[in-house]
Amino acid sequence: MDTSRWSDLSKGHVVEDPAKACAQAWPTTRLFWLVALARAADRAVLPLACGASADFREEAYLPVPRGGALLFVRSRHLVRWVEAVLPAIGNATPFVLATGDPEATDYTLPEGVLSPALVRRILAHPSLRGWWATNANHPRVHRLPLGIDFHSSALSGRVQPDLKVKHLLRPRSLYSPQEMPDAQEEKLLAVSRALPAPHDRPRHLAWADFHFE
């Protein structure tokens, strides 16, 4: 399996287990992120899947269940989806569209990847019941959160690339192992469960760890 897109020792990325570095192997989580949304959809191409599974395929979206469906479309596939799949969706087949997985987190959707004409074409479809997108910038497209970043640690472990003396004071920060999304989620939920009730917490405090980077 080619793991070149994840293995980059110059940036500190280490793939411990290539089988775990594929979205096909990741279990569904309770907390929101785009891969969990794609798994929950009735029709989707899974983001961050390995090999051809991540490529656009008409058969991944068709046929759309006649009783209604949630369709997740990777933003980089939107143009081909509009051209190949949208015309095949019947006028009596209701669907909800969710789009995400942009090339970068500062991309805006849909107008960052679609022409105004293609945006209008989607919005004009009589079976569309709603359209959600990450970083939505259109008045008729609802905003969808990016969600939690479970994928970075699932794709690879990470060695601290720019070692400094302060990192020696926190040895565990020198290497973060590759970890499946459900294990990461359980750690977050354990922290949440251990927190005092909201009314018992100190007020006007903000917690952050970016100053350790």
PDB file of C-alpha atoms in Angstrom:
ATOM      1  CA  MET A   1       0.000   0.000   0.000  1.00  0.00           C
ATOM      2  CA  ASP A   2       1.364   3.422  -0.916  1.00  0.00           C
ATOM      3  CA  THR A   3       1.556   5.565   2.208  1.00  0.00           C
ATOM      4  CA  SER A   4       3.693   8.299   0.658  1.00  0.00           C
ATOM      5  CA  ARG A   5       0.991  10.900   1.163  1.00  0.00           C
ATOM      6  CA  TRP A   6       1.268  10.446   4.936  1.00  0.00           C
ATOM      7  CA  SER A   7       4.931   9.482   5.517  1.00  0.00           C
ATOM      8  CA  ASP A   8       7.025  12.625   5.741  1.00  0.00           C
ATOM      9  CA  LEU A   9       9.724  12.369   8.358  1.00  0.00           C
ATOM     10  CA  SER A  10      10.874  15.924   7.634  1.00  0.00           C
ATOM     11  CA  LYS A  11       7.546  17.045   9.073  1.00  0.00           C
ATOM     12  CA  GLY A  12       7.526  14.433  11.800  1.00  0.00           C
ATOM     13  CA  HIS A  13       4.849  12.120  10.356  1.00  0.00           C
ATOM     14  CA  VAL A  14       5.260   8.398  10.976  1.00  0.00           C
ATOM     15  CA  VAL A  15       2.813   5.753   9.779  1.00  0.00           C
ATOM     16  CA  GLU A  16       3.008   2.974  12.373  1.00  0.00           C
ATOM     17  CA  ASP A  17       0.222   0.871  10.866  1.00  0.00           C
ATOM     18  CA  PRO A  18      -0.736   1.534   7.204  1.00  0.00           C
ATOM     19  CA  ALA A  19      -4.028  -0.359   7.649  1.00  0.00           C
ATOM     20  CA  LYS A  20      -5.120   2.187  10.259  1.00  0.00           C
ATOM     21  CA  ALA A  21      -4.249   5.109   7.982  1.00  0.00           C
ATOM     22  CA  CYS A  22      -7.316   4.530   5.799  1.00  0.00           C
ATOM     23  CA  ALA A  23     -10.788   5.870   6.474  1.00  0.00           C
ATOM     24  CA  GLN A  24     -12.277   2.472   5.580  1.00  0.00           C
ATOM     25  CA  ALA A  25     -10.809   1.155   8.841  1.00  0.00           C
ATOM     26  CA  TRP A  26     -12.091   3.974  11.038  1.00  0.00           C
ATOM     27  CA  PRO A  27     -15.156   3.243  13.181  1.00  0.00           C
ATOM     28  CA  THR A  28     -18.063   5.644  13.511  1.00  0.00           C
ATOM     29  CA  THR A  29     -17.787   8.183  16.307  1.00  0.00           C
ATOM     30  CA  ARG A  30     -20.438   9.940  18.345  1.00  0.00           C
ATOM     31  CA  LEU A  31     -18.773  13.350  18.128  1.00  0.00           C
ATOM     32  CA  PHE A  32     -19.131  15.212  14.857  1.00  0.00           C
ATOM     33  CA  TRP A  33     -16.549  15.274  12.091  1.00  0.00           C
ATOM     34  CA  LEU A  34     -16.814  14.935   8.335  1.00  0.00           C
ATOM     35  CA  VAL A  35     -15.887  11.253   8.103  1.00  0.00           C
ATOM     36  CA  ALA A  36     -18.611  10.396  10.629  1.00  0.00           C
ATOM     37  CA  LEU A  37     -21.079  12.433   8.570  1.00  0.00           C
ATOM     38  CA  ALA A  38     -20.030  10.620   5.395  1.00  0.00           C
ATOM     39  CA  ARG A  39     -20.514   7.264   7.136  1.00  0.00           C
ATOM     40  CA  ALA A  40     -23.975   8.308   8.307  1.00  0.00           C
ATOM     41  CA  ALA A  41     -25.008   9.371   4.807  1.00  0.00           C
ATOM     42  CA  ASP A  42     -27.102   7.090   2.603  1.00  0.00           C
ATOM     43  CA  ARG A  43     -24.781   7.689  -0.338  1.00  0.00           C
ATOM     44  CA  ALA A  44     -21.189   8.966  -0.135  1.00  0.00           C
ATOM     45  CA  VAL A  45     -17.565   8.671  -1.157  1.00  0.00           C
ATOM     46  CA  LEU A  46     -15.618   8.403   2.072  1.00  0.00           C
ATOM     47  CA  PRO A  47     -13.027  11.161   2.598  1.00  0.00           C
ATOM     48  CA  LEU A  48      -9.455  10.015   3.309  1.00  0.00           C
ATOM     49  CA  ALA A  49     -10.155   6.501   2.086  1.00  0.00           C
ATOM     50  CA  CYS A  50      -7.244   4.626   0.539  1.00  0.00           C
ATOM     51  CA  GLY A  51      -6.830   3.918  -3.146  1.00  0.00           C
ATOM     52  CA  ALA A  52      -9.724   4.105  -5.592  1.00  0.00           C
ATOM     53  CA  SER A  53     -12.253   4.179  -2.768  1.00  0.00           C
ATOM     54  CA  ALA A  54     -11.650   7.912  -2.426  1.00  0.00           C
ATOM     55  CA  ASP A  55     -12.196   8.609  -6.137  1.00  0.00           C
ATOM     56  CA  PHE A  56     -15.409   9.913  -7.651  1.00  0.00           C
ATOM     57  CA  ARG A  57     -17.709   7.080  -8.704  1.00  0.00           C
ATOM     58  CA  GLU A  58     -21.243   7.480  -9.999  1.00  0.00           C
ATOM     59  CA  GLU A  59     -22.268   4.147  -8.493  1.00  0.00           C
ATOM     60  CA  ALA A  60     -21.439   5.464  -5.027  1.00  0.00           C
ATOM     61  CA  TYR A  61     -24.388   7.881  -5.329  1.00  0.00           C
ATOM     62  CA  LEU A  62     -26.842   6.048  -7.536  1.00  0.00           C
ATOM     63  CA  PRO A  63     -29.518   4.988  -7.259  1.00  0.00           C
ATOM     64  CA  VAL A  64     -30.771   7.416  -4.635  1.00  0.00           C
ATOM     65  CA  PRO A  65     -33.294   5.756  -2.280  1.00  0.00           C
ATOM     66  CA  ARG A  66     -36.764   6.851  -3.362  1.00  0.00           C
ATOM     67  CA  GLY A  67     -37.915   7.485   0.194  1.00  0.00           C
ATOM     68  CA  GLY A  68     -35.330  10.226   0.675  1.00  0.00           C
ATOM     69  CA  ALA A  69     -31.614  10.275   1.310  1.00  0.00           C
ATOM     70  CA  LEU A  70     -28.692  12.175   2.763  1.00  0.00           C
ATOM     71  CA  LEU A  71     -25.954  12.525   0.141  1.00  0.00           C
ATOM     72  CA  PHE A  72     -22.418  13.451   1.181  1.00  0.00           C
ATOM     73  CA  VAL A  73     -20.258  14.787  -1.651  1.00  0.00           C
ATOM     74  CA  ARG A  74     -16.596  15.658  -1.296  1.00  0.00           C
ATOM     75  CA  SER A  75     -16.119  19.249  -2.406  1.00  0.00           C
ATOM     76  CA  ARG A  76     -13.465  18.246  -4.944  1.00  0.00           C
ATOM     77  CA  HIS A  77     -16.070  15.978  -6.577  1.00  0.00           C
ATOM     78  CA  LEU A  78     -18.861  18.524  -6.787  1.00  0.00           C
ATOM     79  CA  VAL A  79     -18.437  19.511 -10.431  1.00  0.00           C
ATOM     80  CA  ARG A  80     -18.510  15.890 -11.626  1.00  0.00           C
ATOM     81  CA  TRP A  81     -21.371  15.110  -9.233  1.00  0.00           C
ATOM     82  CA  VAL A  82     -23.475  17.918 -10.716  1.00  0.00           C
ATOM     83  CA  GLU A  83     -22.759  16.742 -14.245  1.00  0.00           C
ATOM     84  CA  ALA A  84     -23.133  12.977 -13.751  1.00  0.00           C
ATOM     85  CA  VAL A  85     -25.364  12.360 -10.721  1.00  0.00           C
ATOM     86  CA  LEU A  86     -27.709  15.314 -10.282  1.00  0.00           C
ATOM     87  CA  PRO A  87     -29.520  14.755 -13.634  1.00  0.00           C
ATOM     88  CA  ALA A  88     -30.173  11.128 -12.639  1.00  0.00           C
ATOM     89  CA  ILE A  89     -32.003  12.070  -9.437  1.00  0.00           C
ATOM     90  CA  GLY A  90     -35.721  12.014 -10.090  1.00  0.00           C
ATOM     91  CA  ASN A  91     -38.010  14.937  -9.322  1.00  0.00           C
ATOM     92  CA  ALA A  92     -39.903  12.787  -6.815  1.00  0.00           C
ATOM     93  CA  THR A  93     -36.796  11.562  -4.951  1.00  0.00           C
ATOM     94  CA  PRO A  94     -36.158  13.970  -2.049  1.00  0.00           C
ATOM     95  CA  PHE A  95     -32.568  14.391  -0.930  1.00  0.00           C
ATOM     96  CA  VAL A  96     -30.448  16.463   1.423  1.00  0.00           C
ATOM     97  CA  LEU A  97     -26.979  17.432   0.232  1.00  0.00           C
ATOM     98  CA  ALA A  98     -23.947  17.769   2.503  1.00  0.00           C
ATOM     99  CA  THR A  99     -20.598  18.888   1.077  1.00  0.00           C
ATOM    100  CA  GLY A 100     -17.228  19.121   2.759  1.00  0.00           C
ATOM    101  CA  ASP A 101     -13.629  17.881   2.737  1.00  0.00           C
ATOM    102  CA  PRO A 102     -12.214  20.940   0.931  1.00  0.00           C
ATOM    103  CA  GLU A 103      -8.624  21.185  -0.261  1.00  0.00           C
ATOM    104  CA  ALA A 104      -7.930  23.564   2.647  1.00  0.00           C
ATOM    105  CA  THR A 105      -9.918  24.630   5.690  1.00  0.00           C
ATOM    106  CA  ASP A 106     -10.108  28.234   4.471  1.00  0.00           C
ATOM    107  CA  TYR A 107     -11.970  27.240   1.283  1.00  0.00           C
ATOM    108  CA  THR A 108     -15.490  28.596   1.044  1.00  0.00           C
ATOM    109  CA  LEU A 109     -18.305  26.459  -0.307  1.00  0.00           C
ATOM    110  CA  PRO A 110     -19.960  26.238  -2.691  1.00  0.00           C
ATOM    111  CA  GLU A 111     -18.605  29.230  -4.564  1.00  0.00           C
ATOM    112  CA  GLY A 112     -14.995  28.316  -3.869  1.00  0.00           C
ATOM    113  CA  VAL A 113     -15.315  25.222  -6.056  1.00  0.00           C
ATOM    114  CA  LEU A 114     -18.443  25.727  -8.195  1.00  0.00           C
ATOM    115  CA  SER A 115     -19.369  28.345 -10.732  1.00  0.00           C
ATOM    116  CA  PRO A 116     -22.492  30.412  -9.979  1.00  0.00           C
ATOM    117  CA  ALA A 117     -24.292  28.551 -12.767  1.00  0.00           C
ATOM    118  CA  LEU A 118     -23.634  25.150 -11.187  1.00  0.00           C
ATOM    119  CA  VAL A 119     -24.678  26.450  -7.759  1.00  0.00           C
ATOM    120  CA  ARG A 120     -27.971  27.623  -9.246  1.00  0.00           C
ATOM    121  CA  ARG A 121     -28.394  24.271 -10.964  1.00  0.00           C
ATOM    122  CA  ILE A 122     -28.204  22.406  -7.661  1.00  0.00           C
ATOM    123  CA  LEU A 123     -30.474  24.833  -5.833  1.00  0.00           C
ATOM    124  CA  ALA A 124     -33.041  24.636  -8.620  1.00  0.00           C
ATOM    125  CA  HIS A 125     -33.450  20.865  -8.402  1.00  0.00           C
ATOM    126  CA  PRO A 126     -37.047  20.203  -7.301  1.00  0.00           C
ATOM    127  CA  SER A 127     -36.069  17.309  -5.019  1.00  0.00           C
ATOM    128  CA  LEU A 128     -33.456  19.203  -3.011  1.00  0.00           C
ATOM    129  CA  ARG A 129     -34.676  19.634   0.583  1.00  0.00           C
ATOM    130  CA  GLY A 130     -31.608  21.402   1.929  1.00  0.00           C
ATOM    131  CA  TRP A 131     -27.913  21.933   1.316  1.00  0.00           C
ATOM    132  CA  TRP A 132     -25.282  22.053   4.054  1.00  0.00           C
ATOM    133  CA  ALA A 133     -21.594  22.866   3.433  1.00  0.00           C
ATOM    134  CA  THR A 134     -18.465  23.639   5.418  1.00  0.00           C
ATOM    135  CA  ASN A 135     -17.521  27.332   5.334  1.00  0.00           C
ATOM    136  CA  ALA A 136     -20.758  28.057   3.469  1.00  0.00           C
ATOM    137  CA  ASN A 137     -20.841  31.497   1.850  1.00  0.00           C
ATOM    138  CA  HIS A 138     -24.202  31.379   0.067  1.00  0.00           C
ATOM    139  CA  PRO A 139     -27.487  32.611   1.595  1.00  0.00           C
ATOM    140  CA  ARG A 140     -29.323  29.404   0.629  1.00  0.00           C
ATOM    141  CA  VAL A 141     -26.620  26.996   1.828  1.00  0.00           C
ATOM    142  CA  HIS A 142     -26.551  26.158   5.523  1.00  0.00           C
ATOM    143  CA  ARG A 143     -23.279  26.212   7.403  1.00  0.00           C
ATOM    144  CA  LEU A 144     -21.770  22.889   8.403  1.00  0.00           C
ATOM    145  CA  PRO A 145     -19.025  22.776  11.069  1.00  0.00           C
ATOM    146  CA  LEU A 146     -15.662  21.276  10.209  1.00  0.00           C
ATOM    147  CA  GLY A 147     -15.903  19.109  13.304  1.00  0.00           C
ATOM    148  CA  ILE A 148     -13.154  17.570  15.377  1.00  0.00           C
ATOM    149  CA  ASP A 149      -9.829  16.711  13.763  1.00  0.00           C
ATOM    150  CA  PHE A 150      -9.633  12.983  14.444  1.00  0.00           C
ATOM    151  CA  HIS A 151      -7.945  12.272  11.131  1.00  0.00           C
ATOM    152  CA  SER A 152      -4.498  13.788  11.726  1.00  0.00           C
ATOM    153  CA  SER A 153      -3.614  11.352  14.501  1.00  0.00           C
ATOM    154  CA  ALA A 154      -5.359   8.479  12.716  1.00  0.00           C
ATOM    155  CA  LEU A 155      -3.320   8.973   9.549  1.00  0.00           C
ATOM    156  CA  SER A 156       0.045   8.965  11.301  1.00  0.00           C
ATOM    157  CA  GLY A 157       1.967   9.409  14.497  1.00  0.00           C
ATOM    158  CA  ARG A 158       3.862  12.638  14.920  1.00  0.00           C
ATOM    159  CA  VAL A 159       7.413  13.347  16.058  1.00  0.00           C
ATOM    160  CA  GLN A 160       8.043  16.864  17.328  1.00  0.00           C
ATOM    161  CA  PRO A 161       9.873  18.301  14.270  1.00  0.00           C
ATOM    162  CA  ASP A 162      11.555  21.296  15.905  1.00  0.00           C
ATOM    163  CA  LEU A 163      12.910  19.961  19.189  1.00  0.00           C
ATOM    164  CA  LYS A 164      13.521  22.600  21.827  1.00  0.00           C
ATOM    165  CA  VAL A 165      14.585  22.489  25.463  1.00  0.00           C
ATOM    166  CA  LYS A 166      11.034  23.097  26.661  1.00  0.00           C
ATOM    167  CA  HIS A 167       9.931  19.843  25.021  1.00  0.00           C
ATOM    168  CA  LEU A 168      12.341  17.913  27.245  1.00  0.00           C
ATOM    169  CA  LEU A 169      10.294  19.114  30.207  1.00  0.00           C
ATOM    170  CA  ARG A 170       7.271  17.390  28.698  1.00  0.00           C
ATOM    171  CA  PRO A 171       8.678  14.130  27.238  1.00  0.00           C
ATOM    172  CA  ARG A 172       5.263  12.874  26.170  1.00  0.00           C
ATOM    173  CA  SER A 173       5.039  15.803  23.769  1.00  0.00           C
ATOM    174  CA  LEU A 174       8.012  14.472  21.789  1.00  0.00           C
ATOM    175  CA  TYR A 175       5.923  11.837  20.047  1.00  0.00           C
ATOM    176  CA  SER A 176       2.191  11.389  19.576  1.00  0.00           C
ATOM    177  CA  PRO A 177       1.350   7.854  18.423  1.00  0.00           C
ATOM    178  CA  GLN A 178      -0.974   6.972  15.577  1.00  0.00           C
ATOM    179  CA  GLU A 179      -4.405   6.483  17.119  1.00  0.00           C
ATOM    180  CA  MET A 180      -7.818   5.443  15.829  1.00  0.00           C
ATOM    181  CA  PRO A 181     -10.643   8.028  15.953  1.00  0.00           C
ATOM    182  CA  ASP A 182     -12.722   6.103  18.508  1.00  0.00           C
ATOM    183  CA  ALA A 183      -9.762   5.970  20.926  1.00  0.00           C
ATOM    184  CA  GLN A 184      -9.240   9.715  20.530  1.00  0.00           C
ATOM    185  CA  GLU A 185     -12.937  10.298  21.080  1.00  0.00           C
ATOM    186  CA  GLU A 186     -12.949   8.258  24.287  1.00  0.00           C
ATOM    187  CA  LYS A 187     -10.151  10.415  25.691  1.00  0.00           C
ATOM    188  CA  LEU A 188     -12.132  13.573  24.939  1.00  0.00           C
ATOM    189  CA  LEU A 189     -15.282  12.132  26.483  1.00  0.00           C
ATOM    190  CA  ALA A 190     -13.333  11.020  29.577  1.00  0.00           C
ATOM    191  CA  VAL A 191     -12.080  14.578  30.043  1.00  0.00           C
ATOM    192  CA  SER A 192     -15.635  15.872  29.612  1.00  0.00           C
ATOM    193  CA  ARG A 193     -16.996  13.412  32.179  1.00  0.00           C
ATOM    194  CA  ALA A 194     -14.302  14.412  34.685  1.00  0.00           C
ATOM    195  CA  LEU A 195     -15.080  18.118  34.474  1.00  0.00           C
ATOM    196  CA  PRO A 196     -17.126  19.801  37.191  1.00  0.00           C
ATOM    197  CA  ALA A 197     -20.671  20.774  36.356  1.00  0.00           C
ATOM    198  CA  PRO A 198     -20.804  24.037  34.372  1.00  0.00           C
ATOM    199  CA  HIS A 199     -22.131  26.026  37.340  1.00  0.00           C
ATOM    200  CA  ASP A 200     -19.236  24.785  39.494  1.00  0.00           C
ATOM    201  CA  ARG A 201     -16.462  25.813  37.113  1.00  0.00           C
ATOM    202  CA  PRO A 202     -14.419  29.011  37.535  1.00  0.00           C
ATOM    203  CA  ARG A 203     -15.674  31.820  35.380  1.00  0.00           C
ATOM    204  CA  HIS A 204     -13.782  33.911  32.841  1.00  0.00           C
ATOM    205  CA  LEU A 205     -11.062  31.330  32.245  1.00  0.00           C
ATOM    206  CA  ALA A 206      -9.801  30.056  28.924  1.00  0.00           C
ATOM    207  CA  TRP A 207      -7.725  26.906  28.545  1.00  0.00           C
ATOM    208  CA  ALA A 208      -5.324  26.334  25.651  1.00  0.00           C
ATOM    209  CA  ASP A 209      -2.291  24.251  24.761  1.00  0.00           C
ATOM    210  CA  PHE A 210      -1.110  25.957  21.589  1.00  0.00           C
ATOM    211  CA  HIS A 211       1.489  27.926  23.576  1.00  0.00           C
ATOM    212  CA  PHE A 212       3.387  24.631  24.070  1.00  0.00           C
ATOM    213  CA  GLU A 213       3.895  24.206  20.330  1.00  0.00           C
TER     214      GLU A 213
END
